[in-house]
Amino acid sequence: MKIKSMEWLSLKEMSDGLCKKKFSSLEPTQHLLDRTARYDHAIKSFIHVSEHALTQAKASDARRSRRNATLGPLDGIAVALKDNYLTADMPTTAGTNATGWTFAAKDSACAQRLRAAGCVLIGKTRTHEFAWGTTSPPVSNPWDIERIPGGSSGGSAACIASGFAPLALGSDTGGSIRIPASFCGTVGFKPTFGRISKAGIVPHSWSLDHPGPLTRTVEDAAIAMNTLAGYDARDPACQDQAVPDYTAAIAHSSKNFVIGIIENHFMDQNTPEVQDAVDASIQALRNSGAKIIYFRLPLLAYGLGAIYAIELASSGAHHDSAVNAGHSSGYQKDVRALVEMGRLVSAVDYLKAEQVRSLLCEEFKRIFDQVDVVISPTEPMTAWKKGNEIVRIGEQNESVLAASWRLTYPFNLTGLPAISVPCGFDKEVMPIGLQIAGRPFDEASVLRCAAAVERLLDLKQRPLMAHDALSL
């Protein structure tokens, strides 16, 4: 295998290559570090690159040289972590330069699991400050560096799309894994709330935050989930649920699958190119034997207000001491405004929002009593130009913040598992994402459907990568 192709290997391909001794862990790790050093000045996906990556790779190679001493399919695989995951050997900033904040030099639960699996923790990716926002400055979208990558896990998505690592972790409070995955043409998976431990992740909203992987393929996400999922008593929200073999689930076909389409909210205000790509994906599933059922969910008209109240209030509570101490004056302007708005959410507002959340959970349960998954666009549009605050969708103008999480937030509010998988491109060759959501703790069905879409569409996204952007 030629070393130059290693940046586009999937996690599975890299793992297989290591197992078959086609190359050592040191080779792809060095190659990815060299590629990052050469090109990330244009993308700015990393805030910190590990000084210990090669040492970790050598340790993996030493294990592999001893018979039956490997730690599993992730042993020797390079992984990037969003800069709100605590790490013992790399600094954590949560994307802020404000005074008054220090973060412990210890491993988050996810970092611990990855190290135990033999991963090479290659670096920390940039996040929109405190995991707020959907633009992740100063990160650029690798498909067009004049456009935003999405957020708040924009650094992780851009890292994958740029060929800097085969696996990165993000966090998702209103869409922060799936939004950048859609905009950057990667897979982004938010499992059920409580499936992966949040211990050691800088909190944003304790009842909405979801850790999860960003990868090149659905199979890669399933492999990552086999390591990341599981009970952890250090996270009070983490559930003691049996963890299936996610990789086994994706081998099954989509024949006899029952798919739900919620016509209002998800399907009634998208750009024509997004809607066409999603419709084509649904038709491909129908042609493969899936059954499609249509629904309406009027209560979603109140959902955005509900998640806004909950997120603002919980983030405001987390930042209360910093605001009182005057440290929020150092926050980015957009984040400071949102944090201070959280102090205006009353107890009545918060409780009404929680009531809407409960009702939405009941409505989605009614739908999932009849279907296996629900499908929609991930985003109503493709990535916008940096600096834009308004996007035009159809005949309406929307703020970029409201538009970008309009289709993703319902699955944070309800805690349901949801994935974004590439499903096409617009006329400017910007990626379009398809969102698939499922029942609580039924990540297997979500991954199974996403893998079916991946096989049916067979997108060739890697050759279309904006190489000119990476040669700046």
PDB file of N, CA and C in Angstrom, residues 95-168:
ATOM      1  N   GLY A  95     -12.076  25.938  24.050  1.00  0.00           N
ATOM      2  CA  GLY A  95     -12.177  26.971  23.032  1.00  0.00           C
ATOM      3  C   GLY A  95     -12.173  28.392  23.549  1.00  0.00           C
ATOM      4  N   THR A  96     -11.827  28.595  24.814  1.00  0.00           N
ATOM      5  CA  THR A  96     -11.878  29.942  25.371  1.00  0.00           C
ATOM      6  C   THR A  96     -10.496  30.468  25.751  1.00  0.00           C
ATOM      7  N   ASN A  97     -10.344  31.781  25.594  1.00  0.00           N
ATOM      8  CA  ASN A  97      -9.153  32.481  26.076  1.00  0.00           C
ATOM      9  C   ASN A  97      -9.471  33.341  27.287  1.00  0.00           C
ATOM     10  N   ALA A  98     -10.711  33.248  27.768  1.00  0.00           N
ATOM     11  CA  ALA A  98     -11.137  34.087  28.896  1.00  0.00           C
ATOM     12  C   ALA A  98     -10.380  33.708  30.158  1.00  0.00           C
ATOM     13  N   THR A  99     -10.125  34.700  30.995  1.00  0.00           N
ATOM     14  CA  THR A  99      -9.467  34.449  32.275  1.00  0.00           C
ATOM     15  C   THR A  99     -10.435  33.772  33.233  1.00  0.00           C
ATOM     16  N   GLY A 100      -9.868  33.151  34.269  1.00  0.00           N
ATOM     17  CA  GLY A 100     -10.700  32.556  35.310  1.00  0.00           C
ATOM     18  C   GLY A 100     -11.058  31.105  35.069  1.00  0.00           C
ATOM     19  N   TRP A 101     -10.595  30.546  33.946  1.00  0.00           N
ATOM     20  CA  TRP A 101     -10.926  29.154  33.646  1.00  0.00           C
ATOM     21  C   TRP A 101      -9.660  28.311  33.614  1.00  0.00           C
ATOM     22  N   THR A 102      -9.675  27.225  34.367  1.00  0.00           N
ATOM     23  CA  THR A 102      -8.621  26.202  34.284  1.00  0.00           C
ATOM     24  C   THR A 102      -9.317  24.843  34.219  1.00  0.00           C
ATOM     25  N   PHE A 103      -8.722  23.935  33.486  1.00  0.00           N
ATOM     26  CA  PHE A 103      -9.321  22.613  33.299  1.00  0.00           C
ATOM     27  C   PHE A 103      -8.325  21.551  33.714  1.00  0.00           C
ATOM     28  N   ALA A 104      -8.811  20.563  34.444  1.00  0.00           N
ATOM     29  CA  ALA A 104      -7.946  19.546  35.031  1.00  0.00           C
ATOM     30  C   ALA A 104      -7.174  18.768  33.969  1.00  0.00           C
ATOM     31  N   ALA A 105      -5.938  18.446  34.288  1.00  0.00           N
ATOM     32  CA  ALA A 105      -5.103  17.627  33.405  1.00  0.00           C
ATOM     33  C   ALA A 105      -5.321  16.161  33.761  1.00  0.00           C
ATOM     34  N   LYS A 106      -6.485  15.655  33.396  1.00  0.00           N
ATOM     35  CA  LYS A 106      -6.814  14.247  33.619  1.00  0.00           C
ATOM     36  C   LYS A 106      -7.672  13.769  32.460  1.00  0.00           C
ATOM     37  N   ASP A 107      -7.746  12.469  32.299  1.00  0.00           N
ATOM     38  CA  ASP A 107      -8.479  11.926  31.171  1.00  0.00           C
ATOM     39  C   ASP A 107      -9.980  11.878  31.438  1.00  0.00           C
ATOM     40  N   SER A 108     -10.750  12.313  30.454  1.00  0.00           N
ATOM     41  CA  SER A 108     -12.183  12.085  30.465  1.00  0.00           C
ATOM     42  C   SER A 108     -12.450  10.590  30.345  1.00  0.00           C
ATOM     43  N   ALA A 109     -13.684  10.193  30.617  1.00  0.00           N
ATOM     44  CA  ALA A 109     -14.037   8.768  30.509  1.00  0.00           C
ATOM     45  C   ALA A 109     -13.790   8.257  29.092  1.00  0.00           C
ATOM     46  N   CYS A 110     -14.125   9.065  28.093  1.00  0.00           N
ATOM     47  CA  CYS A 110     -13.918   8.635  26.702  1.00  0.00           C
ATOM     48  C   CYS A 110     -12.440   8.494  26.378  1.00  0.00           C
ATOM     49  N   ALA A 111     -11.628   9.440  26.843  1.00  0.00           N
ATOM     50  CA  ALA A 111     -10.183   9.339  26.615  1.00  0.00           C
ATOM     51  C   ALA A 111      -9.629   8.081  27.273  1.00  0.00           C
ATOM     52  N   GLN A 112     -10.126   7.767  28.460  1.00  0.00           N
ATOM     53  CA  GLN A 112      -9.680   6.552  29.151  1.00  0.00           C
ATOM     54  C   GLN A 112     -10.019   5.310  28.344  1.00  0.00           C
ATOM     55  N   ARG A 113     -11.245   5.264  27.820  1.00  0.00           N
ATOM     56  CA  ARG A 113     -11.666   4.099  27.030  1.00  0.00           C
ATOM     57  C   ARG A 113     -10.820   3.959  25.762  1.00  0.00           C
ATOM     58  N   LEU A 114     -10.541   5.082  25.120  1.00  0.00           N
ATOM     59  CA  LEU A 114      -9.736   5.040  23.904  1.00  0.00           C
ATOM     60  C   LEU A 114      -8.309   4.592  24.202  1.00  0.00           C
ATOM     61  N   ARG A 115      -7.727   5.101  25.274  1.00  0.00           N
ATOM     62  CA  ARG A 115      -6.370   4.672  25.641  1.00  0.00           C
ATOM     63  C   ARG A 115      -6.357   3.174  25.964  1.00  0.00           C
ATOM     64  N   ALA A 116      -7.389   2.728  26.699  1.00  0.00           N
ATOM     65  CA  ALA A 116      -7.452   1.300  27.050  1.00  0.00           C
ATOM     66  C   ALA A 116      -7.581   0.420  25.810  1.00  0.00           C
ATOM     67  N   ALA A 117      -8.149   0.989  24.734  1.00  0.00           N
ATOM     68  CA  ALA A 117      -8.285   0.257  23.473  1.00  0.00           C
ATOM     69  C   ALA A 117      -7.032   0.370  22.611  1.00  0.00           C
ATOM     70  N   GLY A 118      -6.021   1.113  23.079  1.00  0.00           N
ATOM     71  CA  GLY A 118      -4.763   1.231  22.362  1.00  0.00           C
ATOM     72  C   GLY A 118      -4.692   2.352  21.354  1.00  0.00           C
ATOM     73  N   CYS A 119      -5.648   3.264  21.381  1.00  0.00           N
ATOM     74  CA  CYS A 119      -5.667   4.358  20.406  1.00  0.00           C
ATOM     75  C   CYS A 119      -4.484   5.301  20.589  1.00  0.00           C
ATOM     76  N   VAL A 120      -4.124   5.944  19.493  1.00  0.00           N
ATOM     77  CA  VAL A 120      -3.122   7.011  19.515  1.00  0.00           C
ATOM     78  C   VAL A 120      -3.889   8.330  19.565  1.00  0.00           C
ATOM     79  N   LEU A 121      -3.854   9.011  20.705  1.00  0.00           N
ATOM     80  CA  LEU A 121      -4.556  10.291  20.832  1.00  0.00           C
ATOM     81  C   LEU A 121      -3.681  11.359  20.195  1.00  0.00           C
ATOM     82  N   ILE A 122      -4.041  11.717  18.964  1.00  0.00           N
ATOM     83  CA  ILE A 122      -3.138  12.492  18.113  1.00  0.00           C
ATOM     84  C   ILE A 122      -3.234  13.992  18.344  1.00  0.00           C
ATOM     85  N   GLY A 123      -4.336  14.474  18.918  1.00  0.00           N
ATOM     86  CA  GLY A 123      -4.458  15.907  19.160  1.00  0.00           C
ATOM     87  C   GLY A 123      -5.851  16.307  19.589  1.00  0.00           C
ATOM     88  N   LYS A 124      -6.013  17.615  19.841  1.00  0.00           N
ATOM     89  CA  LYS A 124      -7.286  18.200  20.273  1.00  0.00           C
ATOM     90  C   LYS A 124      -7.785  19.126  19.168  1.00  0.00           C
ATOM     91  N   THR A 125      -9.057  18.990  18.820  1.00  0.00           N
ATOM     92  CA  THR A 125      -9.640  19.783  17.741  1.00  0.00           C
ATOM     93  C   THR A 125     -10.392  20.990  18.276  1.00  0.00           C
ATOM     94  N   ARG A 126     -10.452  22.022  17.448  1.00  0.00           N
ATOM     95  CA  ARG A 126     -11.077  23.271  17.870  1.00  0.00           C
ATOM     96  C   ARG A 126     -12.585  23.133  18.004  1.00  0.00           C
ATOM     97  N   THR A 127     -13.121  23.862  18.968  1.00  0.00           N
ATOM     98  CA  THR A 127     -14.555  23.932  19.200  1.00  0.00           C
ATOM     99  C   THR A 127     -14.988  25.388  19.265  1.00  0.00           C
ATOM    100  N   HIS A 128     -16.214  25.653  18.852  1.00  0.00           N
ATOM    101  CA  HIS A 128     -16.799  26.953  19.147  1.00  0.00           C
ATOM    102  C   HIS A 128     -16.742  27.118  20.667  1.00  0.00           C
ATOM    103  N   GLU A 129     -16.450  28.298  21.141  1.00  0.00           N
ATOM    104  CA  GLU A 129     -16.187  28.539  22.560  1.00  0.00           C
ATOM    105  C   GLU A 129     -17.259  27.922  23.456  1.00  0.00           C
ATOM    106  N   PHE A 130     -16.804  27.109  24.415  1.00  0.00           N
ATOM    107  CA  PHE A 130     -17.665  26.418  25.372  1.00  0.00           C
ATOM    108  C   PHE A 130     -18.745  25.569  24.692  1.00  0.00           C
ATOM    109  N   ALA A 131     -18.463  25.143  23.460  1.00  0.00           N
ATOM    110  CA  ALA A 131     -19.380  24.290  22.685  1.00  0.00           C
ATOM    111  C   ALA A 131     -20.689  24.990  22.357  1.00  0.00           C
ATOM    112  N   TRP A 132     -20.692  26.315  22.404  1.00  0.00           N
ATOM    113  CA  TRP A 132     -21.810  27.098  21.887  1.00  0.00           C
ATOM    114  C   TRP A 132     -21.558  27.329  20.394  1.00  0.00           C
ATOM    115  N   GLY A 133     -22.596  27.658  19.654  1.00  0.00           N
ATOM    116  CA  GLY A 133     -22.424  28.165  18.299  1.00  0.00           C
ATOM    117  C   GLY A 133     -22.240  27.097  17.236  1.00  0.00           C
ATOM    118  N   THR A 134     -22.405  27.501  15.980  1.00  0.00           N
ATOM    119  CA  THR A 134     -22.383  26.556  14.863  1.00  0.00           C
ATOM    120  C   THR A 134     -21.362  26.914  13.785  1.00  0.00           C
ATOM    121  N   THR A 135     -20.370  27.742  14.124  1.00  0.00           N
ATOM    122  CA  THR A 135     -19.383  28.127  13.114  1.00  0.00           C
ATOM    123  C   THR A 135     -17.952  27.692  13.443  1.00  0.00           C
ATOM    124  N   SER A 136     -17.633  27.477  14.707  1.00  0.00           N
ATOM    125  CA  SER A 136     -16.303  26.993  15.138  1.00  0.00           C
ATOM    126  C   SER A 136     -15.143  27.825  14.605  1.00  0.00           C
ATOM    127  N   PRO A 137     -15.147  29.141  14.769  1.00  0.00           N
ATOM    128  CA  PRO A 137     -14.023  29.941  14.289  1.00  0.00           C
ATOM    129  C   PRO A 137     -12.743  29.568  15.036  1.00  0.00           C
ATOM    130  N   PRO A 138     -11.585  29.585  14.373  1.00  0.00           N
ATOM    131  CA  PRO A 138     -11.320  30.037  12.998  1.00  0.00           C
ATOM    132  C   PRO A 138     -11.293  28.896  11.975  1.00  0.00           C
ATOM    133  N   VAL A 139     -11.922  27.759  12.278  1.00  0.00           N
ATOM    134  CA  VAL A 139     -11.839  26.583  11.413  1.00  0.00           C
ATOM    135  C   VAL A 139     -12.524  26.852  10.074  1.00  0.00           C
ATOM    136  N   SER A 140     -11.920  26.323   9.007  1.00  0.00           N
ATOM    137  CA  SER A 140     -12.491  26.425   7.662  1.00  0.00           C
ATOM    138  C   SER A 140     -13.058  25.090   7.219  1.00  0.00           C
ATOM    139  N   ASN A 141     -14.030  25.144   6.333  1.00  0.00           N
ATOM    140  CA  ASN A 141     -14.580  23.933   5.740  1.00  0.00           C
ATOM    141  C   ASN A 141     -13.605  23.434   4.667  1.00  0.00           C
ATOM    142  N   PRO A 142     -13.148  22.194   4.744  1.00  0.00           N
ATOM    143  CA  PRO A 142     -12.163  21.713   3.765  1.00  0.00           C
ATOM    144  C   PRO A 142     -12.671  21.680   2.324  1.00  0.00           C
ATOM    145  N   TRP A 143     -13.965  21.687   2.122  1.00  0.00           N
ATOM    146  CA  TRP A 143     -14.508  21.699   0.762  1.00  0.00           C
ATOM    147  C   TRP A 143     -14.444  23.083   0.143  1.00  0.00           C
ATOM    148  N   ASP A 144     -14.423  24.112   0.987  1.00  0.00           N
ATOM    149  CA  ASP A 144     -14.337  25.503   0.536  1.00  0.00           C
ATOM    150  C   ASP A 144     -13.921  26.326   1.747  1.00  0.00           C
ATOM    151  N   ILE A 145     -12.678  26.767   1.773  1.00  0.00           N
ATOM    152  CA  ILE A 145     -12.167  27.414   2.982  1.00  0.00           C
ATOM    153  C   ILE A 145     -12.790  28.779   3.243  1.00  0.00           C
ATOM    154  N   GLU A 146     -13.612  29.264   2.322  1.00  0.00           N
ATOM    155  CA  GLU A 146     -14.350  30.502   2.582  1.00  0.00           C
ATOM    156  C   GLU A 146     -15.641  30.236   3.349  1.00  0.00           C
ATOM    157  N   ARG A 147     -15.943  28.967   3.611  1.00  0.00           N
ATOM    158  CA  ARG A 147     -17.183  28.601   4.281  1.00  0.00           C
ATOM    159  C   ARG A 147     -16.911  28.042   5.673  1.00  0.00           C
ATOM    160  N   ILE A 148     -17.951  28.094   6.497  1.00  0.00           N
ATOM    161  CA  ILE A 148     -17.843  27.575   7.865  1.00  0.00           C
ATOM    162  C   ILE A 148     -17.902  26.046   7.820  1.00  0.00           C
ATOM    163  N   PRO A 149     -17.311  25.381   8.833  1.00  0.00           N
ATOM    164  CA  PRO A 149     -17.379  23.920   8.885  1.00  0.00           C
ATOM    165  C   PRO A 149     -18.602  23.418   9.644  1.00  0.00           C
ATOM    166  N   GLY A 150     -19.341  24.329  10.292  1.00  0.00           N
ATOM    167  CA  GLY A 150     -20.389  23.927  11.237  1.00  0.00           C
ATOM    168  C   GLY A 150     -19.811  23.841  12.634  1.00  0.00           C
ATOM    169  N   GLY A 151     -20.683  23.666  13.610  1.00  0.00           N
ATOM    170  CA  GLY A 151     -20.200  23.604  14.976  1.00  0.00           C
ATOM    171  C   GLY A 151     -21.223  22.978  15.897  1.00  0.00           C
ATOM    172  N   SER A 152     -20.830  22.821  17.136  1.00  0.00           N
ATOM    173  CA  SER A 152     -19.576  23.339  17.671  1.00  0.00           C
ATOM    174  C   SER A 152     -18.379  22.411  17.457  1.00  0.00           C
ATOM    175  N   SER A 153     -18.630  21.196  16.954  1.00  0.00           N
ATOM    176  CA  SER A 153     -17.533  20.239  16.742  1.00  0.00           C
ATOM    177  C   SER A 153     -16.919  20.417  15.357  1.00  0.00           C
ATOM    178  N   GLY A 154     -16.769  21.670  14.926  1.00  0.00           N
ATOM    179  CA  GLY A 154     -16.272  21.940  13.589  1.00  0.00           C
ATOM    180  C   GLY A 154     -14.855  21.464  13.359  1.00  0.00           C
ATOM    181  N   GLY A 155     -14.014  21.546  14.373  1.00  0.00           N
ATOM    182  CA  GLY A 155     -12.641  21.087  14.226  1.00  0.00           C
ATOM    183  C   GLY A 155     -12.570  19.589  13.985  1.00  0.00           C
ATOM    184  N   SER A 156     -13.414  18.833  14.671  1.00  0.00           N
ATOM    185  CA  SER A 156     -13.407  17.379  14.506  1.00  0.00           C
ATOM    186  C   SER A 156     -13.882  16.975  13.109  1.00  0.00           C
ATOM    187  N   ALA A 157     -14.955  17.604  12.627  1.00  0.00           N
ATOM    188  CA  ALA A 157     -15.454  17.281  11.287  1.00  0.00           C
ATOM    189  C   ALA A 157     -14.442  17.674  10.216  1.00  0.00           C
ATOM    190  N   ALA A 158     -13.856  18.855  10.352  1.00  0.00           N
ATOM    191  CA  ALA A 158     -12.859  19.311   9.374  1.00  0.00           C
ATOM    192  C   ALA A 158     -11.627  18.421   9.395  1.00  0.00           C
ATOM    193  N   CYS A 159     -11.251  17.923  10.568  1.00  0.00           N
ATOM    194  CA  CYS A 159     -10.119  17.011  10.699  1.00  0.00           C
ATOM    195  C   CYS A 159     -10.356  15.731   9.885  1.00  0.00           C
ATOM    196  N   ILE A 160     -11.542  15.159  10.014  1.00  0.00           N
ATOM    197  CA  ILE A 160     -11.867  13.937   9.273  1.00  0.00           C
ATOM    198  C   ILE A 160     -11.900  14.225   7.776  1.00  0.00           C
ATOM    199  N   ALA A 161     -12.591  15.311   7.390  1.00  0.00           N
ATOM    200  CA  ALA A 161     -12.741  15.636   5.973  1.00  0.00           C
ATOM    201  C   ALA A 161     -11.420  15.998   5.312  1.00  0.00           C
ATOM    202  N   SER A 162     -10.445  16.434   6.098  1.00  0.00           N
ATOM    203  CA  SER A 162      -9.135  16.820   5.563  1.00  0.00           C
ATOM    204  C   SER A 162      -8.155  15.664   5.500  1.00  0.00           C
ATOM    205  N   GLY A 163      -8.551  14.501   6.020  1.00  0.00           N
ATOM    206  CA  GLY A 163      -7.638  13.370   6.013  1.00  0.00           C
ATOM    207  C   GLY A 163      -6.559  13.463   7.058  1.00  0.00           C
ATOM    208  N   PHE A 164      -6.874  14.086   8.213  1.00  0.00           N
ATOM    209  CA  PHE A 164      -5.897  14.219   9.290  1.00  0.00           C
ATOM    210  C   PHE A 164      -6.003  13.091  10.317  1.00  0.00           C
ATOM    211  N   ALA A 165      -7.132  12.400  10.361  1.00  0.00           N
ATOM    212  CA  ALA A 165      -7.348  11.272  11.275  1.00  0.00           C
ATOM    213  C   ALA A 165      -8.581  10.515  10.793  1.00  0.00           C
ATOM    214  N   PRO A 166      -8.680   9.217  11.073  1.00  0.00           N
ATOM    215  CA  PRO A 166      -9.865   8.449  10.678  1.00  0.00           C
ATOM    216  C   PRO A 166     -11.005   8.501  11.684  1.00  0.00           C
ATOM    217  N   LEU A 167     -10.735   9.011  12.895  1.00  0.00           N
ATOM    218  CA  LEU A 167     -11.747   9.071  13.954  1.00  0.00           C
ATOM    219  C   LEU A 167     -11.518  10.310  14.798  1.00  0.00           C
ATOM    220  N   ALA A 168     -12.593  11.023  15.085  1.00  0.00           N
ATOM    221  CA  ALA A 168     -12.534  12.168  16.000  1.00  0.00           C
ATOM    222  C   ALA A 168     -13.776  12.141  16.868  1.00  0.00           C
TER     223      ALA A 168
END
